[in-house]
mmCIF file of C-alpha atoms in Angstrom:
data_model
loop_
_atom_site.group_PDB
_atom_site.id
_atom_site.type_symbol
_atom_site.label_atom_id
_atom_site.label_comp_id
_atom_site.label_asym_id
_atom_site.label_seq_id
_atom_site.Cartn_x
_atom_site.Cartn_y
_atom_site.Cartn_z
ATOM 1 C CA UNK H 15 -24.632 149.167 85.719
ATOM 2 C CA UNK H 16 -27.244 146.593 84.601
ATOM 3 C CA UNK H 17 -28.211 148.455 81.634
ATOM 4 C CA UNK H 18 -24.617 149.163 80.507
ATOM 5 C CA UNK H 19 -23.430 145.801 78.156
ATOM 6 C CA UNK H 20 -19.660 146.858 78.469
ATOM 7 C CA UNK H 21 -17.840 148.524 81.172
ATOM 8 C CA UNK H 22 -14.242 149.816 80.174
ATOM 9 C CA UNK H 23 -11.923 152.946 81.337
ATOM 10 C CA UNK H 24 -9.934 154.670 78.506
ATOM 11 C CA UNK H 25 -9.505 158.017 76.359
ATOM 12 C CA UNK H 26 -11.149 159.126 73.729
ATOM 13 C CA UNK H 27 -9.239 159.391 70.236
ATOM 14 C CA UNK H 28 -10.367 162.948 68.568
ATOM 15 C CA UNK H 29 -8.185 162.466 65.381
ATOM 16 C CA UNK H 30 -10.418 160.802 63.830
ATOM 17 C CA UNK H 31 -13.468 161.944 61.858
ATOM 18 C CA UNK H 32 -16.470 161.195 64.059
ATOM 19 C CA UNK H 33 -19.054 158.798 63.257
ATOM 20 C CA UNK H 34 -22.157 161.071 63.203
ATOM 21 C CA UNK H 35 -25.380 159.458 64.830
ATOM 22 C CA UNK H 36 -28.990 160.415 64.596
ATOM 23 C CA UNK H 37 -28.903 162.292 67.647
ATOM 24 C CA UNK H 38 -26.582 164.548 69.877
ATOM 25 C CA UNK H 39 -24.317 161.390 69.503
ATOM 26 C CA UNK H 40 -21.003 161.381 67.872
ATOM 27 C CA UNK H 41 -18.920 157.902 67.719
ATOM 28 C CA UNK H 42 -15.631 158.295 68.259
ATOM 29 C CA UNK H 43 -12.841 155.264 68.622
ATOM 30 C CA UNK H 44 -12.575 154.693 72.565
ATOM 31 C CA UNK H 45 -8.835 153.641 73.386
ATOM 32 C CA UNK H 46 -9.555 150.764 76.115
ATOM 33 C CA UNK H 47 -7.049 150.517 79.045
ATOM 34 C CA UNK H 48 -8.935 148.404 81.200
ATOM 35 C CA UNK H 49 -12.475 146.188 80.505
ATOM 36 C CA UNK H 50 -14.762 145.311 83.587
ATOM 37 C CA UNK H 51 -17.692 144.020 81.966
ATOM 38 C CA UNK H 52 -18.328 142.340 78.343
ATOM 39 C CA UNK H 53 -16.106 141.933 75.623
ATOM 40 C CA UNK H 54 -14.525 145.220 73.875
ATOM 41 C CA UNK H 55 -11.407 145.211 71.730
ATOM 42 C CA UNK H 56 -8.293 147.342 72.930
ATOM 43 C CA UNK H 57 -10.340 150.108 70.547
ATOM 44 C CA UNK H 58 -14.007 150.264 70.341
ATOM 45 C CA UNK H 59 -16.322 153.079 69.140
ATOM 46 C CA UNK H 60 -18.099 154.750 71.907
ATOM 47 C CA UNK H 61 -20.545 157.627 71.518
ATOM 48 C CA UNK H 62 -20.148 160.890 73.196
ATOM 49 C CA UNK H 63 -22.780 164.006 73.449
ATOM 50 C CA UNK H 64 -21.844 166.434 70.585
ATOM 51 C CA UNK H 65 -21.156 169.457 73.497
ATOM 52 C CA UNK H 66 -19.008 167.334 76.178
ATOM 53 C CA UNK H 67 -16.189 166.997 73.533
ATOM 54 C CA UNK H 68 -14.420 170.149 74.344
ATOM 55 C CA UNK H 69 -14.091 169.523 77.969
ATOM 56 C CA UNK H 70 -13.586 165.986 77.489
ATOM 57 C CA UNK H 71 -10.541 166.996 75.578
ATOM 58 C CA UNK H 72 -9.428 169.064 77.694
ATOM 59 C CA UNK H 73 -9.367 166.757 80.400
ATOM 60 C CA UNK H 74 -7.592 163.990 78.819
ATOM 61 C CA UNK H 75 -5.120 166.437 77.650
ATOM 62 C CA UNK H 76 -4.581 167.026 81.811
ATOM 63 C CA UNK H 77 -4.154 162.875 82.040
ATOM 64 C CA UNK H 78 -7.541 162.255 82.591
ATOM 65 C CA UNK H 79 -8.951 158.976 81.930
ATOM 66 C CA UNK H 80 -13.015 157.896 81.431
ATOM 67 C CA UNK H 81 -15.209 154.886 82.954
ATOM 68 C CA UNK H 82 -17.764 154.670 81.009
ATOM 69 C CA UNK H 83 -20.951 152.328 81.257
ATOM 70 C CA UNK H 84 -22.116 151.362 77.448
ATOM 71 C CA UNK H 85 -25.468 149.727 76.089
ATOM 72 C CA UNK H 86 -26.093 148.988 72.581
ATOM 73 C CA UNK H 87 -27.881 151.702 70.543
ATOM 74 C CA UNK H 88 -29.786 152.476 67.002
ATOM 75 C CA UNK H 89 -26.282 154.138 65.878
ATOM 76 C CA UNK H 90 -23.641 152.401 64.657
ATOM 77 C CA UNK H 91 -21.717 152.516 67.974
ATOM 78 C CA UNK H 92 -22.194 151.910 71.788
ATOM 79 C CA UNK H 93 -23.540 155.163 73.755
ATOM 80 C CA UNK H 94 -22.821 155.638 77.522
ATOM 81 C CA UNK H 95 -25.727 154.994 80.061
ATOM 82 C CA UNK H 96 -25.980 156.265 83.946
ATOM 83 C CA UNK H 97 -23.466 158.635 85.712
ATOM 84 C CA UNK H 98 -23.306 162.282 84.305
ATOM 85 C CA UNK H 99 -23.655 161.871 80.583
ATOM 86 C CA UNK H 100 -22.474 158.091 80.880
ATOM 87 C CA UNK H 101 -18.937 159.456 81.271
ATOM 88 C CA UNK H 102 -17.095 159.097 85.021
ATOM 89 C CA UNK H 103 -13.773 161.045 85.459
ATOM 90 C CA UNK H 104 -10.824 159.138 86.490
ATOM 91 C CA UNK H 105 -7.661 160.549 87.687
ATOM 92 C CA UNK H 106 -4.527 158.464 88.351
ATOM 93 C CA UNK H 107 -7.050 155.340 88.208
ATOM 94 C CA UNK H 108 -9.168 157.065 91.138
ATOM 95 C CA UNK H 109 -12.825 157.924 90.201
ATOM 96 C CA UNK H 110 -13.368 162.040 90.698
ATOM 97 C CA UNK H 111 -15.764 164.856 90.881
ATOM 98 C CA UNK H 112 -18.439 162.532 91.999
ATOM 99 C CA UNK H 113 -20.514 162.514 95.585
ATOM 100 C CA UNK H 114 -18.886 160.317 98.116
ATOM 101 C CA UNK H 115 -21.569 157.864 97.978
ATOM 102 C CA UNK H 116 -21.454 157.958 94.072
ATOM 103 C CA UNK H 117 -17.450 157.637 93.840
ATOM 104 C CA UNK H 118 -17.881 155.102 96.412
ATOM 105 C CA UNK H 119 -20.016 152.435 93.898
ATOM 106 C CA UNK H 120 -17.134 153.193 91.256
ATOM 107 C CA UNK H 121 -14.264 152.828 92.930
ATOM 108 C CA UNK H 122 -15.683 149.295 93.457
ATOM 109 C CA UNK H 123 -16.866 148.984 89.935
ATOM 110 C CA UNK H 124 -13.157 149.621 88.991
ATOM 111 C CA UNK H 125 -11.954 146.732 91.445
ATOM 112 C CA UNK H 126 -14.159 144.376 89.792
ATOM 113 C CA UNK H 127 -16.416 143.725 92.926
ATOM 114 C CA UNK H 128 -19.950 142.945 92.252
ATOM 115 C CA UNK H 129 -22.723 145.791 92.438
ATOM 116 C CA UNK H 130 -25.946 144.406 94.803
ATOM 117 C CA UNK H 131 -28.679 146.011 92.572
ATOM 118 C CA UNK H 132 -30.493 148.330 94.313
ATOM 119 C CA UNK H 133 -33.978 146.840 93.223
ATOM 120 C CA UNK H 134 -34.794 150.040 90.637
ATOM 121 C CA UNK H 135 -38.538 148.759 89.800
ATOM 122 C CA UNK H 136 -39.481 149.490 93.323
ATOM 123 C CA UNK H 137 -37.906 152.843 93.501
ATOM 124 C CA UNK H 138 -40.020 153.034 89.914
ATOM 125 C CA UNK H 139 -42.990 151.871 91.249
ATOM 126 C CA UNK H 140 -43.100 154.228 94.785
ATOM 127 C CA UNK H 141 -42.209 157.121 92.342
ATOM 128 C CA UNK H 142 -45.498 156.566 90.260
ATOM 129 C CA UNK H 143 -47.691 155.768 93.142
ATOM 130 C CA UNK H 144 -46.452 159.000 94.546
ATOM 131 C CA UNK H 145 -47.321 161.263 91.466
ATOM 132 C CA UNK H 146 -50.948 159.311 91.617
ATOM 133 C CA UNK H 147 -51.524 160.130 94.911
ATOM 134 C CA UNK H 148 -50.287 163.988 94.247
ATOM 135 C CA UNK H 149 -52.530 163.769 91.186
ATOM 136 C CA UNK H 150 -55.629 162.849 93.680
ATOM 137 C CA UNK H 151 -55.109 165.573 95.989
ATOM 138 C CA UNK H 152 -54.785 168.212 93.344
ATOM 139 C CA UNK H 153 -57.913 166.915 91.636
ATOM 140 C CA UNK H 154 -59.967 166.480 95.057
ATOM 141 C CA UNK H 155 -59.199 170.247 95.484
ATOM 142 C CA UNK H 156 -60.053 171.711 92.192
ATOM 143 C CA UNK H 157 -63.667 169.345 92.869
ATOM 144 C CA UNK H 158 -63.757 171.444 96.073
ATOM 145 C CA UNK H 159 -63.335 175.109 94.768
ATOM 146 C CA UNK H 160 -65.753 174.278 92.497
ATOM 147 C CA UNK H 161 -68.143 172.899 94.528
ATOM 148 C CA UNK H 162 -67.721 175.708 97.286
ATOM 149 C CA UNK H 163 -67.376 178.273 94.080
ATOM 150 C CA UNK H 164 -70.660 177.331 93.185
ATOM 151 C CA UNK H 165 -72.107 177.110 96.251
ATOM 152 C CA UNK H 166 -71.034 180.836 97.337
ATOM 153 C CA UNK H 167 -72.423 182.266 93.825
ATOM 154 C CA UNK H 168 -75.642 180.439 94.405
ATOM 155 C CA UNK H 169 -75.769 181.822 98.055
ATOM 156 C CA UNK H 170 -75.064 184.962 96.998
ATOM 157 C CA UNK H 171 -78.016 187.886 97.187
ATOM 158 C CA UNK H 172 -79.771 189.132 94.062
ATOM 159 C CA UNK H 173 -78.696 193.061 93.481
#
C-alpha cells in the first residue's frame, strides 16, 4: 500500500490494442469505478502480466471486478505492486480468493480506512540478520570438517 501511488477498483478494457512494455507488461486502459488513493481519471492505463490476461478476462466476463495497487514505472503506464500479481479479485464489491487475514486489510482498503504500516524495514532487517547468522553456521561447519578432515588424514597410519 505505501509503494502503490494510486489505488482504484475497475475492469480491464481488452478491445484495445495493448500498449506493449519492456517486460512481461502489457498496458491496457483500466475502466475506474472507484479511486482510494491518488488521482486517476475515470480511464487510466494500467499494466497487466502478459499470461494473467486470459483469466483476467474470464473473470470479468463472470462480473468480476479488480483492486489494484499501482506505482509509477519505466513503461509508459502504471504497473500493479503487492497482492498476487498486483491484481485483488472483487466480487459484488467484496474482496475474494484471498486469506482471511489478507481479505481482511482490503476490505478496509476498499472502505477508505487508513492502513497502520506494518514497519517493513524491520521485517527487512530481521530477514537479513537471519540469512547472516545461517551463513555463519554453515561456514563454521565447513571450517570444522576441514579441520577434523585434516586432522583424521594426518592421524591416519602409513600402509
Amino acid at each position: 500500500m505505501q509503494e502503490a501511488e494510486v489505488i482504484v477498483t475497475g475492469t480491464y478494457d481488452f478491445t484495445d490494442t495493448p500498449v506493449e512494455g519492456d517486460f512481461i507488461f502489457q498496458g491496457y486502459p483500466f475502466n475506474v469505478t472507484e479511486q482510494i488513493k491518488g488521482t486517476a481519471e475515470d480511464s487510466l492505463i494500467a499494466g497487466i502480466d502478459i499470461y494473467d490476461t486470459g483469466w483476467v478476462k474470464e473473470f470479468q466476463d463472470s462480473g468480476g471486478e479488480f483492486l489494484l495497487f499501482l506505482a509509477p514505472s519505466e513503461e509508459a503506464f502504471m504497473v500493479p505492486v503487492g497482492g498476487p500479481n498486483g491484481m485483488i479479485e472483487l466480487q459484488d464489491g467484496e474482496v475474494i480468493r484471498q486469506d482471511a487475514d489478507e481479505a481482511a486489510v482490503f476490505e478496509r482498503v476498499l472502505r477508505g480506512e487508513e492502513i497502520p504500516s506494518a514497519a517493513p524495514a524491520s521485517v527487512e532487517q530481521d530477514s537479513g540478520q537471519g540469512l547472516w547468522i545461517l551463513a555463519g553456521v554453515i561456514i563454521a561447519l565447513a571450517v570444522l570438517l576441514v579441520f577434523f578432515g585434516l586432522r583424521a588424514v594426518r592421524n591416519r597410519p602409513s600402509p
